[in-house]
Amino acid sequence: MAPLNVLFLCTGNSARSIMAEAILNHLGAGRFRGWSAGSHPKSDVHPMALETLRQANLPTEGLYAKSWDEFARNGAPAMDFVFTVCDNAAGEVCPIWPGQPVTAHWGVPDPAAAEGSEAERMLAFREVFRMLDRRIRIFLALRHGEIDRAETERKVVEIGRLDENDTKSRAS
């Protein structure tokens, strides 16, 4: 069976969506393929996002900021899921994705906007990584292929509503 494709969207595609792509590709190896893109991609991936991934022992090679236009054109991989991870991308008019993927908003704070010392900013990146890692692990635990589309949509929307105080598993 071919892996399910998941696209994570954000405005700049330099931190949150990049980290989500790397986490999914690591945890979903073989079953899922993660991608990321932005509506207005930055020129580079944020160095603290790359450092956060390295500290988690995740590969960073091949990660780069890219436009969501790459995934809306003919010949692009067909997406099974599309998740926005920042508020700006959630409010923008997204391209029409071929194949009608399941979509949800999984907004998390922008660690690139964090202020303070370098240690405080790195802490913001680690916290966003933790939130994305948790959501992706719950997503991967869903019974993909065993539940219908409506139930899948309901569950992925619920995952996007998780906050740090919510300790219930939504994967059941």
Coordinates of C-alpha atoms in Angstrom, one line a residue:
M1 CA 0.0 0.0 0.0
A2 CA 1.3 3.5 -0.9
P3 CA 2.0 5.8 2.0
L4 CA -0.7 8.4 2.7
N5 CA 0.5 12.0 1.9
V6 CA 0.1 14.8 4.5
L7 CA 0.7 18.4 3.7
F8 CA 1.4 20.9 6.5
L9 CA 0.7 24.5 5.6
C10 CA 1.9 27.7 7.2
T11 CA 2.5 31.2 5.9
G12 CA 6.3 31.2 5.8
N13 CA 7.1 27.5 5.8
S14 CA 10.2 28.1 7.9
A15 CA 9.4 26.7 11.3
R16 CA 6.1 25.0 12.3
S17 CA 5.2 23.3 9.1
I18 CA 8.8 22.3 8.5
M19 CA 9.0 20.7 12.0
A20 CA 5.7 18.9 11.4
E21 CA 7.0 17.5 8.0
A22 CA 10.1 16.2 9.7
I23 CA 8.2 14.6 12.6
L24 CA 5.7 12.9 10.4
N25 CA 8.3 11.5 8.1
H26 CA 10.2 10.1 11.1
L27 CA 7.3 8.7 13.0
G28 CA 5.2 7.6 10.0
A29 CA 8.0 6.0 8.1
G30 CA 6.5 3.8 5.3
R31 CA 2.9 4.5 6.2
F32 CA 2.9 8.3 5.7
R33 CA 4.8 10.8 3.7
G34 CA 5.0 14.4 5.1
W35 CA 5.3 17.5 3.1
S36 CA 5.2 21.2 4.0
A37 CA 4.6 24.5 2.2
G38 CA 3.7 28.1 2.7
S39 CA 1.5 30.7 1.2
H40 CA 4.4 33.2 1.3
P41 CA 7.5 31.1 2.0
K42 CA 10.6 32.6 3.6
S43 CA 13.9 32.3 1.8
D44 CA 15.3 29.8 4.4
V45 CA 14.2 27.5 7.1
H46 CA 14.6 29.1 10.6
P47 CA 17.9 28.0 12.1
M48 CA 16.2 27.3 15.5
A49 CA 13.7 25.0 13.8
L50 CA 16.6 23.0 12.3
E51 CA 18.4 23.0 15.7
T52 CA 15.3 21.8 17.4
L53 CA 15.0 18.9 14.9
R54 CA 18.7 18.0 15.4
Q55 CA 18.2 18.0 19.2
A56 CA 15.4 15.5 18.7
N57 CA 17.7 13.4 16.4
L58 CA 15.5 14.0 13.4
P59 CA 17.1 14.4 9.9
T60 CA 17.1 17.9 8.4
E61 CA 18.5 17.2 5.0
G62 CA 16.2 18.2 2.2
L63 CA 14.1 20.5 4.3
Y64 CA 13.5 23.9 2.6
A65 CA 10.9 26.6 2.5
K66 CA 8.6 26.1 -0.5
S67 CA 5.3 27.5 -1.9
W68 CA 2.1 25.7 -1.7
D69 CA 1.8 26.3 -5.4
E70 CA 4.2 23.3 -5.8
F71 CA 1.5 21.0 -4.5
A72 CA -1.5 22.5 -6.4
R73 CA -0.1 22.0 -9.9
N74 CA -0.4 19.0 -12.2
G75 CA 2.0 16.2 -11.4
A76 CA 2.3 17.1 -7.7
P77 CA 1.8 14.2 -5.2
A78 CA -1.9 13.8 -4.4
M79 CA -2.6 14.8 -0.8
D80 CA -4.7 12.6 1.5
F81 CA -4.6 15.2 4.4
V82 CA -3.9 18.9 4.5
F83 CA -3.3 20.6 7.9
T84 CA -2.8 24.3 8.5
V85 CA -0.5 24.9 11.5
C86 CA -0.7 28.7 11.8
D87 CA -3.6 31.1 12.0
N88 CA -2.6 33.1 8.9
A89 CA -2.7 30.1 6.6
A90 CA -6.0 28.9 8.1
G91 CA -7.6 32.2 7.2
E92 CA -6.2 32.4 3.6
V93 CA -7.9 31.1 0.6
C94 CA -6.1 27.8 -0.1
P95 CA -5.6 26.3 -3.5
I96 CA -8.1 23.5 -4.6
W97 CA -6.3 20.3 -3.7
P98 CA -6.8 17.5 -6.2
G99 CA -8.5 14.4 -4.7
Q100 CA -10.4 16.3 -1.9
P101 CA -8.0 15.6 1.0
V102 CA -9.2 15.6 4.6
T103 CA -8.4 19.1 6.0
A104 CA -8.1 20.5 9.5
H105 CA -6.6 23.4 11.4
W106 CA -3.9 22.5 13.9
G107 CA -2.8 26.0 14.9
V108 CA 0.2 26.3 17.2
P109 CA 2.1 29.5 18.4
D110 CA 4.7 30.9 16.1
P111 CA 8.1 30.2 17.7
A112 CA 9.8 32.5 15.3
A113 CA 7.9 35.4 17.0
A114 CA 9.2 34.5 20.4
E115 CA 11.2 37.2 22.2
G116 CA 13.8 37.1 24.8
S117 CA 17.2 35.4 25.2
E118 CA 18.4 32.7 22.8
A119 CA 17.5 30.1 25.5
E120 CA 14.0 31.5 25.8
R121 CA 13.5 31.5 22.1
M122 CA 14.8 27.9 21.8
L123 CA 12.3 27.0 24.5
A124 CA 9.5 28.3 22.3
F125 CA 10.7 26.1 19.5
R126 CA 10.9 23.1 21.7
E127 CA 7.4 23.7 23.0
V128 CA 5.9 23.9 19.5
F129 CA 7.9 20.8 18.6
R130 CA 6.3 19.0 21.6
M131 CA 2.8 20.1 20.6
L132 CA 3.2 19.0 17.0
D133 CA 4.9 15.7 18.0
R134 CA 1.9 15.0 20.3
R135 CA -0.7 15.8 17.7
I136 CA 1.1 13.8 15.0
R137 CA 1.5 10.7 17.3
I138 CA -2.3 10.8 18.0
F139 CA -3.0 11.2 14.3
L140 CA -0.8 8.2 13.5
A141 CA -2.6 6.1 16.1
L142 CA -6.0 6.6 14.3
R143 CA -7.3 3.5 12.5
H144 CA -6.7 4.8 9.0
G145 CA -8.5 2.7 6.5
E146 CA -10.8 1.3 9.2
I147 CA -12.9 4.4 9.9
D148 CA -15.0 6.3 7.3
R149 CA -14.1 9.8 6.0
A150 CA -16.6 11.6 8.3
E151 CA -15.1 10.0 11.4
T152 CA -11.6 10.7 10.2
E153 CA -12.5 14.3 9.6
R154 CA -14.0 14.6 13.0
K155 CA -11.0 13.1 14.7
V156 CA -8.4 15.2 12.9
V157 CA -10.3 18.4 13.8
E158 CA -10.4 17.2 17.4
I159 CA -6.6 16.7 17.3
G160 CA -6.2 20.3 16.2
R161 CA -8.1 21.5 19.3
L162 CA -5.8 19.8 21.7
D163 CA -4.0 22.1 24.1
E164 CA -1.3 21.4 26.6
N165 CA -3.7 20.8 29.5
D166 CA -5.7 18.1 27.6
T167 CA -4.4 14.7 28.6
K168 CA -7.1 12.6 27.0
S169 CA -6.2 10.5 24.0
R170 CA -8.3 11.2 21.0
A171 CA -7.0 8.2 19.0
S172 CA -9.6 5.7 20.4

